CSV table of C-alpha atoms in Angstrom, one decimal:
chain,number,residue,atom,x,y,z
A,1,ASP,CA,0.0,0.0,0.0
A,2,ALA,CA,1.2,3.5,-0.7
A,3,GLY,CA,1.9,5.8,2.1
A,4,ILE,CA,3.3,5.2,5.6
A,5,THR,CA,2.3,2.2,7.6
A,6,GLN,CA,3.0,1.0,11.1
A,7,SER,CA,2.9,-2.5,12.6
A,8,PRO,CA,1.7,-3.8,14.8
A,9,ARG,CA,-1.2,-1.4,15.5
A,10,TYR,CA,-1.7,-2.7,19.0
A,11,LYS,CA,0.8,-4.5,21.2
A,12,ILE,CA,0.8,-5.7,24.8
A,13,THR,CA,4.1,-6.8,26.3
A,14,GLU,CA,5.6,-7.5,29.7
A,15,THR,CA,8.2,-5.5,31.6
A,16,GLY,CA,11.7,-6.4,30.5
A,17,ARG,CA,10.8,-7.8,27.1
A,18,GLN,CA,12.3,-6.5,23.9
A,19,VAL,CA,9.8,-5.2,21.4
A,20,THR,CA,10.2,-3.7,17.9
A,21,LEU,CA,7.8,-1.3,16.3
A,22,MET,CA,7.9,-1.2,12.5
A,23,CYS,CA,7.5,1.8,10.2
A,24,HIS,CA,7.5,1.6,6.4
A,25,GLN,CA,7.0,4.4,3.9
A,26,THR,CA,6.7,4.1,0.1
A,27,TRP,CA,7.4,7.7,-0.9
A,28,SER,CA,11.3,7.4,-0.6
A,29,HIS,CA,11.2,10.3,1.8
A,30,SER,CA,14.6,11.2,3.2
A,31,TYR,CA,13.6,12.0,6.7
A,32,MET,CA,11.8,9.7,9.2
A,33,PHE,CA,10.7,10.3,12.7
A,34,TRP,CA,9.5,8.4,15.8
A,35,TYR,CA,7.3,10.2,18.3
A,36,ARG,CA,5.4,9.1,21.4
A,37,GLN,CA,2.2,10.7,22.5
A,38,ASP,CA,1.0,10.7,26.1
A,39,LEU,CA,-1.7,12.6,27.9
A,40,GLY,CA,-0.4,15.9,29.2
A,41,HIS,CA,2.8,15.7,27.1
A,42,GLY,CA,1.7,16.1,23.5
A,43,LEU,CA,4.0,14.7,20.8
A,44,ARG,CA,7.6,14.1,21.9
A,45,LEU,CA,10.3,13.2,19.5
A,46,ILE,CA,12.2,10.0,20.3
A,47,TYR,CA,14.6,9.6,17.3
A,48,TYR,CA,14.8,10.8,13.8
A,49,SER,CA,16.8,9.9,10.7
A,50,ALA,CA,17.8,12.2,7.8
A,51,ALA,CA,18.8,9.4,5.5
A,52,ALA,CA,19.7,5.7,5.5
A,53,ASP,CA,22.4,5.0,8.1
A,54,ILE,CA,22.0,8.5,9.7
A,55,THR,CA,20.1,8.7,12.9
A,56,ASP,CA,19.9,11.2,15.7
A,57,LYS,CA,18.4,11.6,19.2
A,58,GLY,CA,15.3,13.5,19.8
A,59,GLU,CA,13.8,14.8,23.1
A,60,VAL,CA,13.3,11.4,24.8
A,61,PRO,CA,15.6,8.8,23.4
A,62,ASP,CA,16.5,6.8,26.6
A,63,GLY,CA,15.4,3.2,26.5
A,64,TYR,CA,15.0,3.2,22.7
A,65,VAL,CA,17.1,2.1,19.8
A,66,VAL,CA,16.6,2.8,16.1
A,67,SER,CA,18.3,1.7,12.9
A,68,ARG,CA,17.8,2.7,9.2
A,69,SER,CA,19.5,0.3,6.8
A,70,LYS,CA,17.0,1.1,4.0
A,71,THR,CA,15.4,4.4,3.2
A,72,GLU,CA,11.8,3.0,3.4
A,73,ASN,CA,12.1,1.4,6.9
A,74,PHE,CA,12.7,2.8,10.3
A,75,PRO,CA,12.2,0.3,13.1
A,76,LEU,CA,12.1,1.4,16.8
A,77,THR,CA,13.2,-1.1,19.4
A,78,LEU,CA,12.5,-1.0,23.1
A,79,GLU,CA,15.4,-3.1,24.4
A,80,SER,CA,13.9,-3.8,27.8
A,81,ALA,CA,10.3,-2.4,28.0
A,82,THR,CA,9.2,-0.5,31.1
A,83,ARG,CA,5.7,0.5,32.2
A,84,SER,CA,6.7,4.2,31.5
A,85,GLN,CA,7.0,3.3,27.9
A,86,THR,CA,3.3,2.5,27.7
A,87,SER,CA,2.2,5.1,25.0
A,88,VAL,CA,1.0,5.6,21.5
A,89,TYR,CA,3.9,5.7,19.1
A,90,PHE,CA,3.8,7.5,15.8
A,91,CYS,CA,6.1,7.3,12.8
A,92,ALA,CA,6.3,10.1,10.3
A,93,SER,CA,8.3,11.0,7.2
A,94,ARG,CA,9.0,14.0,5.1
A,95,THR,CA,11.0,15.0,2.0
A,96,ARG,CA,14.4,16.7,2.3
A,97,VAL,CA,13.1,20.1,1.2
A,98,SER,CA,9.9,20.6,3.2
A,99,TYR,CA,9.1,20.4,6.9
A,100,GLU,CA,5.6,19.0,6.2
A,101,GLN,CA,5.4,15.6,7.8
A,102,TYR,CA,3.2,12.7,7.0
A,103,PHE,CA,2.2,10.5,9.9
A,104,GLY,CA,1.4,6.8,10.2
A,105,PRO,CA,-1.7,5.5,12.0
A,106,GLY,CA,0.2,4.8,15.3
A,107,THR,CA,1.0,1.8,17.5
A,108,ARG,CA,-0.7,1.6,20.9
A,109,LEU,CA,1.8,-0.1,23.2
A,110,THR,CA,0.9,-1.3,26.6
A,111,VAL,CA,3.7,-2.6,28.9
A,112,THR,CA,2.3,-4.7,31.8
J,1,THR,CA,9.4,27.0,28.3
J,2,GLN,CA,7.5,26.0,25.2
J,3,LEU,CA,8.7,27.5,21.9
J,4,LEU,CA,5.0,27.5,20.8
J,5,GLU,CA,2.2,28.3,23.1
J,6,GLN,CA,-1.3,27.2,22.0
J,7,SER,CA,-4.5,28.5,23.5
J,8,PRO,CA,-6.9,27.4,24.7
J,9,GLN,CA,-5.8,23.9,25.6
J,10,PHE,CA,-9.3,22.6,25.7
J,11,LEU,CA,-12.5,23.8,24.0
J,12,SER,CA,-15.9,22.3,24.2
J,13,ILE,CA,-18.6,24.0,22.0
J,14,GLN,CA,-22.0,23.3,20.4
J,15,GLU,CA,-22.4,22.6,16.8
J,16,GLY,CA,-22.8,25.8,14.8
J,17,GLU,CA,-20.6,27.9,17.0
J,18,ASN,CA,-17.5,29.7,15.8
J,19,LEU,CA,-14.1,29.4,17.5
J,20,THR,CA,-10.5,30.6,17.2
J,21,VAL,CA,-7.4,28.7,18.3
J,22,TYR,CA,-4.1,30.6,18.8
J,23,CYS,CA,-0.5,29.6,18.4
J,24,ASN,CA,2.0,32.1,19.8
J,25,SER,CA,5.8,32.5,20.1
J,26,SER,CA,8.4,35.1,20.7
J,27,SER,CA,10.5,33.7,17.8
J,28,VAL,CA,10.2,34.5,14.1
J,29,PHE,CA,9.6,31.6,11.8
J,30,SER,CA,9.9,31.1,8.0
J,31,SER,CA,6.8,29.0,8.0
J,32,LEU,CA,4.2,27.4,10.3
J,33,GLN,CA,2.1,24.3,9.9
J,34,TRP,CA,-1.3,23.3,11.4
J,35,TYR,CA,-2.2,19.6,11.9
J,36,ARG,CA,-5.4,18.0,13.0
J,37,GLN,CA,-5.4,14.7,14.8
J,38,GLU,CA,-8.7,12.8,15.1
J,39,PRO,CA,-9.2,10.3,17.9
J,40,GLY,CA,-7.2,7.1,17.3
J,41,GLU,CA,-5.4,8.4,14.3
J,42,GLY,CA,-2.1,10.1,13.4
J,43,PRO,CA,-1.9,13.9,12.8
J,44,VAL,CA,-2.8,15.1,9.3
J,45,LEU,CA,-1.4,18.3,7.8
J,46,LEU,CA,-4.0,20.9,7.2
J,47,VAL,CA,-2.0,23.8,5.9
J,48,THR,CA,1.4,25.6,5.8
J,49,VAL,CA,1.6,29.3,6.0
J,50,VAL,CA,4.7,31.1,4.8
J,51,THR,CA,4.2,34.8,4.3
J,52,GLY,CA,3.6,37.3,7.1
J,53,GLY,CA,-0.1,38.3,7.1
J,54,GLU,CA,-1.0,35.4,4.9
J,55,VAL,CA,-4.6,34.1,5.1
J,56,LYS,CA,-5.5,30.6,3.9
J,57,LYS,CA,-8.9,29.0,3.8
J,58,LEU,CA,-9.8,25.4,3.8
J,59,LYS,CA,-13.6,25.1,3.6
J,60,ARG,CA,-14.8,26.4,7.0
J,61,LEU,CA,-11.3,26.7,8.4
J,62,THR,CA,-9.4,30.0,8.1
J,63,PHE,CA,-5.6,30.1,8.9
J,64,GLN,CA,-3.7,33.3,9.4
J,65,PHE,CA,0.0,33.9,9.9
J,66,GLY,CA,0.9,37.0,11.9
J,67,ASP,CA,2.5,40.0,10.2
J,68,ALA,CA,5.7,39.4,12.1
J,69,ARG,CA,5.6,35.7,11.5
J,70,LYS,CA,5.6,35.0,15.3
J,71,ASP,CA,2.1,33.7,15.7
J,72,SER,CA,-0.8,32.1,13.9
J,73,SER,CA,-4.5,31.6,14.4
J,74,LEU,CA,-7.0,29.0,13.2
J,75,HIS,CA,-10.7,30.1,13.0
J,76,ILE,CA,-13.5,27.6,12.4
J,77,THR,CA,-16.8,28.8,11.3
J,78,ALA,CA,-20.0,26.9,12.1
J,79,ALA,CA,-18.2,24.1,13.8
J,80,GLN,CA,-19.4,20.5,13.2
J,81,PRO,CA,-19.0,17.3,15.2
J,82,GLY,CA,-16.6,16.2,12.5
J,83,ASP,CA,-14.2,19.0,13.5
J,84,THR,CA,-13.6,17.3,16.9
J,85,GLY,CA,-10.0,16.5,17.4
J,86,LEU,CA,-6.6,17.8,18.5
J,87,TYR,CA,-5.3,20.8,16.6
J,88,LEU,CA,-1.5,21.2,16.6
J,89,CYS,CA,0.7,24.0,15.3
J,90,ALA,CA,4.3,23.3,14.4
J,91,VAL,CA,7.4,24.9,13.1
J,92,GLY,CA,10.6,23.5,11.6
J,93,GLN,CA,13.8,23.8,13.5
J,94,GLY,CA,17.1,22.0,12.9
J,95,GLY,CA,15.6,19.4,10.7
J,96,LYS,CA,12.8,18.6,13.2
J,97,LEU,CA,9.3,19.8,13.8
J,98,ILE,CA,8.6,21.6,17.1
J,99,PHE,CA,4.9,21.1,18.1
J,100,GLY,CA,2.7,23.2,20.3
J,101,GLN,CA,0.9,21.4,23.1
J,102,GLY,CA,-2.3,21.3,21.1
J,103,THR,CA,-5.9,22.4,21.5
J,104,GLU,CA,-8.3,19.7,22.2
J,105,LEU,CA,-11.6,20.6,20.5
J,106,SER,CA,-14.9,18.9,21.2
J,107,VAL,CA,-18.0,19.8,19.1
J,108,LYS,CA,-21.2,18.5,20.5
J,109,PRO,CA,-24.3,18.0,18.3
């Protein structure tokens, strides 16, 4: 499907487990982003990537790992999930020349 | 301190009413974007304003960029329940988008 997709859409995991959230875009956008959204905190940037093999920390990177071996994919890994990482996670992408971002549908993650 | 201050944070109105949402800053920006996020979905870009004093219309939504490019407003005429959602303003900075805290709008039938 064209656009930006996230999987899974819903995930329940236990404290201490590793979990990976997937993000895939078909536009060949240079930039990709991971955000988390919690009540009272709005959208907070976790990590972003300007191109394949280039990643950088955002506002709240602790406890998360990213990689970008291909332009179209930007997985986010929680190495050892904690309850504080219960949140809705959004992936987004944009071209190199515009700040306009296009968001995926989100992944609702619950850590028990 | 937030780079972008949105007000009000929450707004609950009846169908047919008009409303205005504000996005303010002390900084000057080359452009500003507005997004709408409906419940359970990701934010969707509504508009980008670029020129100071610019006014853009999207059906019943009117967006204005301040003359000094430090602030913006979103006016909705005759709000409908389908306008319910979170409205976010955002500006680009250092390759990233900086978002305001958002305005949560609820339009009751």
